[in-house]
Coordinates of C-alpha atoms and ligand atoms in Angstrom, one line a residue:
X1 CA -183.9 21.3 -49.4
X2 CA -183.0 18.6 -51.5
X3 CA -183.6 20.3 -54.6
X4 CA -181.6 23.4 -53.4
X5 CA -178.6 21.1 -52.5
X6 CA -178.7 19.4 -55.7
X7 CA -178.7 22.6 -57.7
X8 CA -175.6 23.8 -56.1
X9 CA -173.6 20.9 -57.0
X10 CA -173.3 21.7 -60.6
X11 CA -171.0 24.7 -59.5
X12 CA -169.9 23.2 -56.3
X13 CA -166.3 22.7 -57.3
X14 CA -166.2 26.3 -58.4
X15 CA -167.0 27.4 -54.9
X16 CA -164.5 29.0 -52.7
X17 CA -165.0 29.0 -49.1
X18 CA -164.0 31.6 -46.2
X19 CA -163.5 31.3 -42.6
X20 CA -162.9 34.2 -40.4
X21 CA -160.5 33.5 -37.7
X22 CA -160.3 36.4 -35.0
X23 CA -161.7 38.6 -37.7
X24 CA -159.3 37.4 -40.6
X25 CA -160.9 35.5 -43.7
X26 CA -158.8 32.2 -44.8
X27 CA -160.0 30.9 -47.9
X28 CA -160.1 27.4 -49.6
X29 CA -162.1 25.6 -52.3
X30 CA -162.0 22.1 -53.5
X31 CA -161.0 20.1 -56.4
X32 CA -161.0 16.4 -57.6
X33 CA -157.5 15.7 -57.7
X34 CA -154.8 16.4 -55.0
X35 CA -151.5 17.7 -56.5
X36 CA -149.6 18.0 -53.3
X37 CA -151.1 21.4 -52.0
X38 CA -150.7 22.3 -48.5
X39 CA -153.5 21.8 -46.1
X40 CA -155.7 24.9 -45.8
X41 CA -154.9 27.2 -42.9
X42 CA -158.4 26.4 -41.1
X43 CA -157.6 22.7 -41.1
X44 CA -153.8 22.8 -39.9
X45 CA -153.0 22.0 -36.5
X46 CA -156.5 20.5 -36.3
X47 CA -157.2 17.5 -34.0
X48 CA -160.9 17.9 -34.2
X49 CA -163.7 17.1 -36.4
X50 CA -164.7 20.0 -38.9
X51 CA -168.2 20.8 -40.3
X52 CA -169.6 23.6 -42.1
X53 CA -173.1 24.8 -42.1
X54 CA -174.2 27.1 -44.9
X55 CA -177.8 28.5 -45.0
X56 CA -179.4 28.1 -48.3
X57 CA -183.1 28.3 -49.8
X58 CA -184.5 30.1 -52.5
X59 CA -187.1 31.6 -50.0
X60 CA -185.1 34.7 -49.2
X61 CA -187.2 35.7 -46.4
X62 CA -186.7 32.0 -44.7
X63 CA -183.1 32.2 -45.6
X64 CA -182.3 35.7 -43.7
X65 CA -184.6 34.7 -40.7
X66 CA -183.1 31.2 -40.3
X67 CA -179.5 32.7 -40.5
X68 CA -180.5 35.3 -37.9
X69 CA -181.5 32.6 -35.6
X70 CA -178.6 30.0 -36.5
X71 CA -175.8 31.2 -34.3
X72 CA -177.9 31.3 -31.0
X73 CA -179.4 27.9 -32.1
X74 CA -175.9 26.4 -32.3
X75 CA -174.5 28.1 -29.2
X76 CA -177.3 26.9 -26.9
X77 CA -177.3 23.3 -28.3
X78 CA -173.5 22.4 -29.2
X79 CA -171.1 21.0 -26.4
X80 CA -168.8 24.0 -25.3
X81 CA -166.0 21.9 -26.6
X82 CA -167.4 23.0 -30.2
X83 CA -165.8 26.2 -31.5
X84 CA -167.9 28.3 -34.2
X85 CA -166.2 30.7 -36.5
X86 CA -168.3 33.0 -39.4
X87 CA -167.9 31.5 -43.0
X88 CA -169.5 31.9 -46.2
X89 CA -169.2 30.1 -49.6
X90 CA -169.2 32.0 -52.9
X91 CA -168.4 31.9 -56.6
X92 CA -165.9 34.5 -57.3
X93 CA -167.3 37.7 -59.0
X94 CA -170.8 36.0 -59.3
X95 CA -173.4 38.3 -57.9
X96 CA -175.8 36.8 -55.5
X97 CA -173.9 33.7 -55.0
X98 CA -172.9 34.2 -51.5
X99 CA -174.1 31.7 -49.0
X100 CA -173.7 32.4 -45.2
X101 CA -173.1 30.2 -42.0
X102 CA -170.6 28.7 -39.7
X103 CA -167.6 26.7 -39.4
X104 CA -167.5 24.3 -36.6
X105 CA -164.4 22.4 -35.0
X106 CA -165.4 20.0 -32.6
X107 CA -163.0 18.5 -30.1
X108 CA -165.1 16.6 -27.9
X109 CA -164.7 13.1 -27.3
X110 CA -167.7 11.6 -29.3
X111 CA -169.1 13.1 -32.3
X112 CA -172.5 11.7 -31.9
X113 CA -174.2 14.8 -30.3
X114 CA -172.8 17.3 -32.8
X115 CA -173.7 15.1 -35.8
X116 CA -177.1 14.4 -34.6
X117 CA -177.9 18.2 -34.3
X118 CA -176.5 18.8 -37.7
X119 CA -178.8 15.7 -39.1
X120 CA -181.5 17.3 -37.5
X121 CA -180.8 20.9 -39.1
X122 CA -180.4 19.3 -42.5
X123 CA -183.8 17.6 -42.3
X124 CA -185.8 20.5 -40.9
X125 CA -184.1 23.7 -42.1
X126 CA -182.5 25.5 -45.0
X127 CA -178.9 24.5 -44.3
X128 CA -176.4 22.6 -46.2
X129 CA -173.9 20.6 -44.0
X130 CA -170.6 19.3 -44.9
X131 CA -168.1 17.4 -42.9
X132 CA -164.3 17.1 -43.3
X133 CA -162.2 14.2 -42.8
X134 CA -158.3 13.9 -42.5
X135 CA -156.7 11.1 -44.3
X136 CA -155.0 8.4 -43.0
X137 CA -151.3 10.2 -43.6
X138 CA -152.9 13.4 -42.0
X139 CA -151.7 15.7 -44.8
X140 CA -155.0 15.6 -46.9
X141 CA -158.3 16.9 -46.2
X142 CA -161.5 15.8 -48.0
X143 CA -165.1 17.3 -48.0
X144 CA -168.3 15.5 -47.7
X145 CA -171.6 17.1 -48.9
X146 CA -174.5 15.7 -46.5
X147 CA -177.9 14.8 -47.9
X148 CA -180.8 15.7 -45.9
X149 CA -182.0 11.9 -45.8
X150 CA -180.8 9.8 -42.7
X151 CA -177.1 10.0 -42.1
X152 CA -176.1 9.9 -45.7
X153 CA -172.9 11.5 -46.6
X154 CA -171.3 11.4 -49.7
X155 CA -174.2 12.9 -52.0
X156 CA -171.2 14.4 -54.0
X157 CA -170.7 13.0 -57.5
X158 CA -167.1 12.7 -56.5
X159 CA -164.5 13.0 -53.8
X160 CA -163.4 16.6 -53.3
X161 CA -160.1 17.4 -51.9
X162 CA -159.8 20.9 -49.8
X163 CA -156.9 23.1 -50.8
X164 CA -156.2 26.7 -50.1
X165 CA -157.4 29.5 -52.3
X166 CA -156.7 32.8 -53.2
X167 CA -158.6 35.8 -51.7
X168 CA -160.9 37.2 -54.3
X169 CA -160.6 40.3 -56.0
X170 CA -163.9 41.5 -54.4
X171 CA -164.6 40.9 -50.9
X172 CA -167.2 38.1 -50.9
X173 CA -169.6 40.1 -48.4
X174 CA -170.0 42.7 -51.6
X175 CA -171.7 39.9 -53.8
X176 CA -175.1 40.1 -52.4
X177 CA -175.4 43.6 -51.6
X178 CA -178.0 44.5 -54.2
X179 CA -181.5 43.7 -53.3
X180 CA -180.5 42.0 -50.1
X181 CA -179.1 45.0 -48.2
X182 CA -179.7 47.9 -50.6
X183 CA -182.6 48.5 -52.7
X184 CA -182.6 50.2 -55.9
X185 CA -186.5 50.3 -56.7
X186 CA -189.6 50.7 -55.0
X187 CA -191.0 47.0 -56.3
X188 CA -187.8 45.2 -54.8
X189 CA -188.3 46.6 -51.3
X190 CA -192.0 46.1 -51.5
X191 CA -191.8 42.6 -52.5
X192 CA -189.6 41.9 -49.3
X193 CA -192.5 43.4 -46.9
X194 CA -195.2 42.0 -48.9
X195 CA -193.6 38.2 -48.3
X196 CA -193.3 39.1 -44.5
X197 CA -196.8 40.1 -44.0
X198 CA -197.9 36.7 -42.4
X199 CA -195.2 36.5 -40.0
X200 CA -194.6 40.4 -39.3
X201 CA -197.9 42.3 -38.9
X202 CA -196.2 45.4 -38.8
X203 CA -195.2 44.8 -42.5
X204 CA -198.9 44.9 -43.4
X205 CA -199.2 48.4 -41.8
X206 CA -196.4 49.7 -43.4
X207 CA -197.7 48.6 -47.0
X208 CA -200.9 50.2 -46.2
X209 CA -199.1 53.6 -45.9
X210 CA -197.0 53.1 -49.0
X211 CA -197.9 55.8 -51.9
X212 CA -197.9 54.7 -55.6
X213 CA -194.6 54.9 -57.4
X214 CA -195.4 58.1 -59.5
X215 CA -196.1 60.0 -56.4
X216 CA -192.6 59.4 -54.9
X217 CA -191.1 60.7 -58.0
X218 CA -192.9 64.1 -58.3
X219 CA -190.3 67.0 -58.5
X220 CA -191.3 70.0 -56.4
X221 CA -190.8 73.7 -57.3
X222 CA -188.7 74.6 -54.4
X223 CA -185.1 73.3 -53.5
X224 CA -184.6 70.1 -51.6
X225 CA -181.8 69.9 -49.2
X226 CA -180.9 66.8 -47.3
X227 CA -178.7 66.5 -44.1
X228 CA -176.9 63.5 -43.4
X229 CA -174.2 62.2 -41.0
X230 CA -173.6 59.9 -38.0
X231 CA -175.7 60.1 -35.0
X232 CA -175.0 63.2 -32.8
X233 CA -173.1 65.2 -35.5
X234 CA -175.9 67.9 -35.0
X235 CA -178.4 67.0 -37.8
X236 CA -181.6 67.8 -35.6
X237 CA -179.8 71.1 -34.5
X238 CA -178.8 72.1 -37.9
X239 CA -182.0 71.1 -39.6
X240 CA -184.3 73.3 -37.4
X241 CA -181.9 76.0 -37.4
X242 CA -182.3 76.0 -41.4
X243 CA -186.1 75.5 -41.2
X244 CA -186.6 78.5 -39.2
X245 CA -183.9 80.7 -41.1
X246 CA -185.3 79.6 -44.6
X247 CA -189.0 79.3 -43.8
X248 CA -188.7 75.8 -45.2
X249 CA -190.7 72.8 -44.1
X250 CA -188.8 69.9 -42.1
X251 CA -189.3 66.4 -42.9
X252 CA -187.3 63.3 -42.1
X253 CA -186.8 59.7 -43.3
X254 CA -188.0 57.3 -41.8
X255 CA -191.3 59.4 -41.7
X256 CA -193.1 60.0 -38.3
X257 CA -196.0 57.8 -39.3
X258 CA -193.5 54.9 -39.3
X259 CA -192.3 55.5 -35.8
X260 CA -194.5 52.9 -34.3
X261 CA -193.3 50.1 -36.4
X262 CA -189.6 51.1 -36.5
X263 CA -188.5 49.3 -33.1
X264 CA -189.7 45.8 -34.6
X265 CA -188.1 46.3 -37.9
X266 CA -184.7 47.0 -36.1
X267 CA -184.9 43.7 -34.5
X268 CA -185.2 41.8 -38.0
X269 CA -182.4 40.6 -40.0
X270 CA -180.8 43.1 -42.2
X271 CA -183.2 41.9 -45.7
X272 CA -186.3 42.9 -43.8
X273 CA -185.0 45.9 -41.9
X274 CA -183.3 47.6 -44.8
X275 CA -186.4 47.0 -47.0
X276 CA -188.3 48.9 -44.2
X277 CA -186.3 51.9 -44.3
X278 CA -186.0 52.0 -48.0
X279 CA -189.7 52.1 -48.2
X280 CA -189.7 54.8 -45.7
X281 CA -187.7 56.9 -48.4
X282 CA -190.6 56.7 -50.8
X283 CA -193.1 58.0 -48.1
X284 CA -190.9 60.8 -47.3
X285 CA -190.4 61.6 -50.9
X286 CA -194.2 62.1 -51.4
X287 CA -194.1 64.5 -48.4
X288 CA -191.0 66.4 -50.1
X289 CA -193.3 66.3 -53.3
X290 CA -196.1 67.8 -51.6
X291 CA -194.4 70.6 -49.3
X292 CA -191.9 71.3 -51.9
X293 CA -195.0 72.9 -53.8
X294 CA -195.1 75.4 -51.1
X295 CA -191.7 76.1 -49.5
X296 CA -187.9 74.8 -49.7
X297 CA -187.5 71.5 -47.7
X298 CA -185.1 70.3 -45.3
X299 CA -184.6 66.6 -44.9
X300 CA -183.2 65.0 -41.7
X301 CA -181.7 61.9 -43.3
X302 CA -182.7 60.3 -46.6
X303 CA -181.4 57.6 -49.2
X304 CA -177.8 58.2 -48.3
X305 CA -178.3 57.0 -44.8
X306 CA -180.2 53.9 -45.9
X307 CA -177.6 52.8 -48.4
X308 CA -174.3 53.7 -46.2
X309 CA -175.4 52.2 -43.0
X310 CA -176.9 49.0 -45.0
X311 CA -173.4 48.7 -47.1
X312 CA -171.4 49.0 -43.9
X313 CA -173.2 46.5 -41.8
X314 CA -173.1 44.1 -44.8
X315 CA -169.2 44.4 -45.4
X316 CA -167.3 42.7 -43.0
X317 CA -163.6 43.6 -42.1
X318 CA -161.8 46.8 -42.9
X319 CA -162.6 49.9 -45.1
X320 CA -160.9 48.5 -48.0
X321 CA -163.4 45.7 -48.4
X322 CA -165.9 48.2 -49.5
X323 CA -167.1 48.0 -53.1
X324 CA -164.7 50.5 -55.0
X325 CA -165.7 53.8 -55.7
X326 CA -168.1 54.2 -59.0
X327 CA -169.6 50.5 -57.9
X328 CA -173.1 50.3 -58.8
X329 CA -173.9 49.6 -55.2
X330 CA -173.6 53.4 -54.7
X331 CA -176.0 54.5 -57.5
X332 CA -179.0 56.5 -56.5
X333 CA -182.1 54.7 -57.4
X334 CA -184.0 56.1 -60.5
X335 CA -187.3 56.0 -58.8
X336 CA -186.4 58.3 -55.7
X337 CA -186.7 62.0 -56.0
X338 CA -183.1 63.6 -56.2
X339 CA -182.5 66.3 -53.7
X340 CA -181.0 69.4 -54.9
X341 CA -178.3 69.4 -52.4
X342 CA -177.0 66.8 -49.7
X343 CA -174.7 68.0 -47.2
X344 CA -173.0 65.5 -44.8
X345 CA -172.0 66.5 -41.4
X346 CA -168.7 64.8 -40.1
X347 CA -167.2 65.4 -36.8
X348 CA -164.0 63.9 -35.3
X349 CA -164.9 60.8 -33.0
X350 CA -164.2 62.4 -29.6
X351 CA -166.2 65.2 -30.1
X352 CA -169.1 63.0 -31.2
X353 CA -168.5 60.9 -28.3
X354 CA -168.9 64.0 -26.1
X355 CA -172.0 65.1 -27.9
X356 CA -173.5 61.6 -27.4
X357 CA -172.7 61.6 -23.7
X358 CA -173.9 65.1 -23.3
X359 CA -177.4 64.1 -24.8
X360 CA -177.5 60.9 -22.9
X361 CA -180.5 59.6 -24.9
X362 CA -181.2 56.3 -25.5
X363 CA -179.7 55.1 -29.1
X364 CA -180.5 52.2 -31.7
X365 CA -178.5 49.3 -31.2
X366 CA -176.6 50.1 -34.2
X367 CA -175.6 53.4 -33.1
X368 CA -174.2 52.1 -30.0
X369 CA -172.2 49.8 -32.1
X370 CA -170.9 52.8 -34.0
X371 CA -169.7 54.2 -30.7
X372 CA -167.7 51.1 -30.0
X373 CA -166.9 50.1 -33.4
X374 CA -164.5 52.6 -35.1
X375 CA -164.3 50.5 -38.2
X376 CA -168.1 50.5 -38.8
X377 CA -167.9 54.5 -38.2
X378 CA -165.3 54.7 -40.8
X379 CA -167.1 52.5 -43.3
X380 CA -170.4 54.4 -43.0
X381 CA -168.5 57.7 -43.6
X382 CA -166.7 56.2 -46.8
X383 CA -170.0 54.9 -48.1
X384 CA -171.6 58.2 -47.4
X385 CA -168.9 59.7 -49.8
X386 CA -168.9 57.3 -52.5
X387 CA -172.8 57.4 -53.1
X388 CA -173.3 59.3 -56.3
X389 CA -176.3 61.1 -58.2
X390 CA -176.5 63.2 -56.0
X391 CA -173.2 63.1 -54.1
X392 CA -172.9 64.7 -50.8
X393 CA -171.0 67.7 -49.9
X394 CA -169.1 67.2 -46.5
X395 CA -169.4 69.9 -43.9
X396 CA -167.1 69.9 -40.6
X397 CA -169.7 70.2 -37.9
X398 CA -167.0 71.0 -35.1
X399 CA -167.5 74.7 -35.1
X400 CA -170.0 76.1 -32.8
X401 CA -174.0 75.5 -34.2
X402 CA -174.4 79.1 -35.7
X403 CA -171.2 78.8 -37.8
X404 CA -172.4 75.5 -39.0
X405 CA -175.6 77.2 -39.9
X406 CA -173.9 79.9 -41.7
X407 CA -171.8 77.5 -43.8
X408 CA -174.6 75.5 -44.7
X409 CA -176.5 78.6 -45.7
X410 CA -173.8 79.6 -47.8
X411 CA -173.9 76.4 -49.6
X412 CA -177.4 76.5 -50.2
X413 CA -177.5 79.9 -51.6
X414 CA -174.5 78.8 -54.0
X415 CA -176.2 75.6 -55.3
X416 CA -180.1 76.3 -54.6
X417 CA -180.3 80.2 -55.5
X418 CA -182.3 80.8 -52.2
Ligands
ADP1 N1 -172.1 72.7 -33.8 C1 -172.3 72.2 -32.4 N2 -171.6 72.2 -31.5 C2 -171.5 71.8 -30.4 N3 -172.8 71.0 -29.8 C3 -173.5 70.7 -30.9 C4 -173.5 71.3 -32.3 N4 -174.5 70.7 -33.0 C5 -175.4 70.1 -31.9 N5 -174.8 70.0 -31.0 C6 -175.3 69.3 -29.8 O1 -174.8 67.9 -30.1 C7 -175.8 66.9 -29.4 C8 -176.1 66.1 -30.8 O2 -176.9 67.2 -31.7 P1 -178.2 66.8 -32.5 O3 -178.6 67.9 -33.3 O4 -179.4 66.0 -31.8 O5 -177.7 65.6 -33.6 P2 -178.2 64.5 -34.5 O6 -179.5 64.9 -34.9 O7 -177.2 64.5 -35.7 O8 -178.4 63.1 -33.7 C9 -177.0 67.9 -29.2 O9 -176.8 67.8 -27.5 C10 -176.5 69.1 -29.6 O10 -177.1 70.2 -28.8
CDP2 N1 -183.5 57.2 -44.0 C1 -182.8 56.6 -43.2 C2 -182.9 56.7 -41.9 C3 -182.4 56.1 -40.9 N2 -181.7 54.8 -41.2 C4 -181.2 53.7 -40.4 O1 -181.6 54.3 -38.9 C5 -180.5 54.6 -37.9 C6 -180.2 55.9 -37.7 O2 -181.5 56.4 -37.5 P1 -181.7 57.4 -36.1 O3 -182.9 57.9 -36.1 O4 -181.0 56.8 -35.0 O5 -180.5 58.6 -36.4 P2 -180.7 60.0 -35.4 O6 -182.0 60.6 -36.0 O7 -180.5 59.9 -34.1 O8 -179.6 61.0 -36.3 C7 -179.2 54.2 -39.0 O9 -178.6 53.3 -38.1 C8 -179.9 53.3 -40.3 O10 -179.6 52.3 -40.3 C9 -182.0 54.2 -42.5 O11 -181.6 53.1 -42.9 N3 -182.4 55.3 -43.5

């Protein structure tokens, strides 16, 4: 921990922090001299003590696992007078510089229990703690970075004042998407599961099922048509009808052989969970390569789903926080087979809710969240539309099933000459 802390310090004063209060981010940074700037919003009207906790470790698995546990750990052990807000720290426009954590306001009588807990964390866990102190006059706040030793504050080379900062051009949650949420090569996703082998036995089982890279890239003779869309938009209904109408093979991602491991990975933090789904696409790609030598292939979800859900989860806040159209995060990986056509089914939210209700099946937690969280749904749909190479063709799935089928058959005939 100490080495990681020290390696951050050279850039420490260039970092910007963001604290989310009721879903709105407030930014502050630090500087050596105070030039009469106003007090950053998160410190205003504040009688309590403030702390920040940032999870940082060069071990990405440890970092992801610890961050996933941190909130529960804090809520269980802190007094009810402590208020937690999500926060992050980043170097503006510097990829992979995002550190995630929590901002803590403590209005309890004594600082001792909170500080004891934070001190324990700095000694045992990959976490960087700062406390914030209000100056005598009340108008100026300073930041104190804790070391991982006993009760040592002030490891900073100098005193730093906290001052308000501008909102960055790109939302900070977009900085770490590549290879933390979305994987663009077999190797990157493979390495994540390989590192998890000791703590997640299912990861080893997945690795044993994986093909070689070359196998996953084999281009089939027949067309490959992927059907995408949110849950209950009619993918299963349509893909089964297409299979029958075209005499095609029907495949899905994640493939059936990964079904026994899926629930376990759905409980893991994004890094591990997304690597699992990414690798599922490579297994499906091999199956496509084999089946596509004999018949056309229909695929129920593929890389669009893996990337769109991952991006929508990683990016907090409104749709405008998503990386802009044309961003490299939407680029199809060069080592995943490119389908001949990708169709994305869309449905108005009310009709989709009705279909979900009628179906009455168990849903993944994420799909339940989609139902409740309109913003998340919009972000998934927008991300679907921005993915390029191949892009998806949007089809309105609200007409009766046979009409949707006819429309998609027309698209297939036009694009794939079937
Ligand atoms: N075009 C359609 N019109 C009306 N209901 C539909 C249509 N397509 C599918 N459904 C119904 O909506 C529900 C969800 O469809 P399903 O194919 O399982 O979606 P998905 O595979 O995308 O989750 C099912 O009960 C299905 O019978
Ligand atoms: N190729 C895929 C398929 C699913 N997924 C994930 O799996 C979830 C949806 O899968 P699902 O099996 O519930 O979808 P349906 O088959 O019910 O439409 C999404 O929330 C994605 O996070 C993925 O990442 N990549």
